[in-house]
Amino acid sequence: MSHPSSASGHDHEPQPLTAHSGNALSGTVKVPGDKSISHRSLILGTIADGHTTVESLLEADDVMATKSAMQALGATIEKRGDTWHIDGVGNGALLEPREPLDFGNAGTGSRLTMGLVAGYDFPVTFIGDPSLSSRPMGRVLNPLRETGLQVKSTTTENGPDRLPLTVHGAPLPVPVTYRVPVASAQVKSAVLLAGLNIAGTTTVIEPVFTRDHTERMLAGFGANVSVTTDDDGVRTITVEGQTPLKPQDITVPGDPSSASFAIVAGLVVPGSDVTVKDVLLNPTRTGLFDTLVEMGANLTIENRRTTGGEEIGDIRVRHSTLKGVSVPATRAPSMIDEYPVLAVAASFAQGETVMNGLDELRVKECDRLAATARGLEANGVDCTEGEDTLTVRGGPVVGGGDVETHLDHRIAMAFLVMGLASEKPVRVDDTFMIATSFREFRPLMESLGAKFS
Ligand code: S3P
């Protein structure tokens, strides 16, 4: 059976896959470029004055959707050899797109672009697949409305402020001061990007520190941006609107979220020794690695170095006997995309792992908290799903389950990792969505010795 058609025609035949245990994993791999930095490279390159180049851009569906949207807004973007070239239109000079912008499955691309166009006096229509169309956009639209943005939803079928919808910026947008009420880098980033084409100072107050790629990259592109942190750790980020951005030459580091699948696989499959090279080590992204070390993982980081303002390194793991830990809620923003694969690691650990502060998992590509818990149960893992917690009682994992992925790439990859170490094979119902972030997942894991059928 195929998924229902979306407004943007994202119909596909499910592509199930089964993971088998048996082989130790070994070798050195490099994962594709970081998704967050890739989206931002295209967006900021589009509004810079002149020619930006990007090496190791993630060429996954989510990022390609952002590329097409930036082209529709006026940028010239093409790949020559291994390098992506962006001819930016300049800050304040985006064009009105002729067609709806189709973001597929991409929450980050769609939400950041809503911010980017919020200061422009023309309509922009956003569409996406059934997963994206069910995700809340009000968290981004509400602060943007304070600038004068008008929003027209075509449907309220999935709740208010859902795709498809059309936004139209004010002729004279006003700068906002916005305290982000949820821990969301997408909300922070949308408001900052809106501020770029609004006269005056836009201010974002961030009580919980989330990934900081937007503010780092804005500074790199020469925007007038400032960041201060008070004694309670509350960050205040300001950006001056209507100043020119300078084009950049960017090399995108390896995505720690993609690396996490090979890393957890290396830890749970007996006899394994796996190295993932050139992984982004920005501290707003490395919560999983800290947690795995607390669990007793044999995980070392070699060859630490800095490139383009970001620290990177090679992560080596060897099969380890893990033990359960309690993961504090304060760590959630630095590993928000890694809970499904952490839950898989916890399934093989001795004792109980308690994950706290997971409310944001409910509004990811699917309800990731529920999808993870159902996947664990389907494979005989003892777990308890709370409102914003997940408790996993680990031990040898039976497996043999059939996992529903709900159009969520990370649920698919996490449970395929489980099947590489469980007693019986694990089947996931659809791997189609893996291409949204990590098209190379299967061949990369197979190159380490993983067995799929
Ligand atoms: C992202 C922020 C996070 C994360 C997503 C990428 C970003 O979302 O889950 O995969 O690039 O800003 P939230 O801002 O909703 O936490």
PDB file of C-alpha atoms and ligand atoms in Angstrom, residues 35-37 39-40 108 111-112 135 139 183-187 189 211 213 336-337 360 364-365 368 410, ligand 1:
ATOM      1  CA  LYS A  35      22.102  18.985   7.439  1.00  0.00           C
ATOM      2  CA  SER A  36      21.661  22.099   9.587  1.00  0.00           C
ATOM      3  CA  ILE A  37      24.775  23.775   8.188  1.00  0.00           C
ATOM      4  CA  HIS A  39      20.433  24.421   4.770  1.00  0.00           C
ATOM      5  CA  ARG A  40      21.984  27.569   6.228  1.00  0.00           C
ATOM      6  CA  THR A 108      14.210  23.103   8.945  1.00  0.00           C
ATOM      7  CA  ARG A 111      10.680  27.095   8.843  1.00  0.00           C
ATOM      8  CA  LEU A 112      13.919  28.959   8.122  1.00  0.00           C
ATOM      9  CA  ARG A 135       3.788  19.627  11.858  1.00  0.00           C
ATOM     10  CA  ARG A 139       5.824  28.330  16.672  1.00  0.00           C
ATOM     11  CA  ALA A 183      13.880  24.937  22.889  1.00  0.00           C
ATOM     12  CA  SER A 184      14.007  25.329  19.110  1.00  0.00           C
ATOM     13  CA  ALA A 185      16.881  26.419  16.901  1.00  0.00           C
ATOM     14  CA  GLN A 186      14.435  26.622  14.013  1.00  0.00           C
ATOM     15  CA  VAL A 187      12.322  29.261  15.769  1.00  0.00           C
ATOM     16  CA  SER A 189      16.789  31.067  13.303  1.00  0.00           C
ATOM     17  CA  ARG A 211      22.316  24.657  18.093  1.00  0.00           C
ATOM     18  CA  HIS A 213      24.845  27.509  13.542  1.00  0.00           C
ATOM     19  CA  ILE A 336      17.348  16.163  20.133  1.00  0.00           C
ATOM     20  CA  ASP A 337      17.583  14.114  16.911  1.00  0.00           C
ATOM     21  CA  GLU A 360       9.887  18.259  21.520  1.00  0.00           C
ATOM     22  CA  LYS A 364       9.414  15.897  14.848  1.00  0.00           C
ATOM     23  CA  GLU A 365       8.984  14.147  11.471  1.00  0.00           C
ATOM     24  CA  ARG A 368       9.191  10.199  17.695  1.00  0.00           C
ATOM     25  CA  ARG A 410      15.650   8.519  11.873  1.00  0.00           C
TER      26      ARG A 410
HETATM   27  C1  S3P B   1      17.343  21.943  13.449  1.00  0.00           C
HETATM   28  C2  S3P B   1      16.785  22.128  14.682  1.00  0.00           C
HETATM   29  C3  S3P B   1      16.100  21.049  15.425  1.00  0.00           C
HETATM   30  C4  S3P B   1      16.403  19.666  14.848  1.00  0.00           C
HETATM   31  C5  S3P B   1      16.333  19.651  13.349  1.00  0.00           C
HETATM   32  C6  S3P B   1      17.334  20.634  12.770  1.00  0.00           C
HETATM   33  C7  S3P B   1      17.998  23.101  12.793  1.00  0.00           C
HETATM   34  O1  S3P B   1      14.709  21.275  15.362  1.00  0.00           O
HETATM   35  O2  S3P B   1      15.513  18.710  15.377  1.00  0.00           O
HETATM   36  O3  S3P B   1      16.601  18.374  12.852  1.00  0.00           O
HETATM   37  O4  S3P B   1      18.754  22.879  11.825  1.00  0.00           O
HETATM   38  O5  S3P B   1      17.784  24.232  13.238  1.00  0.00           O
HETATM   39  P1  S3P B   1      13.950  22.232  16.422  1.00  0.00           P
HETATM   40  O6  S3P B   1      14.379  23.623  16.188  1.00  0.00           O
HETATM   41  O7  S3P B   1      12.496  22.020  16.138  1.00  0.00           O
HETATM   42  O8  S3P B   1      14.364  21.692  17.764  1.00  0.00           O
END
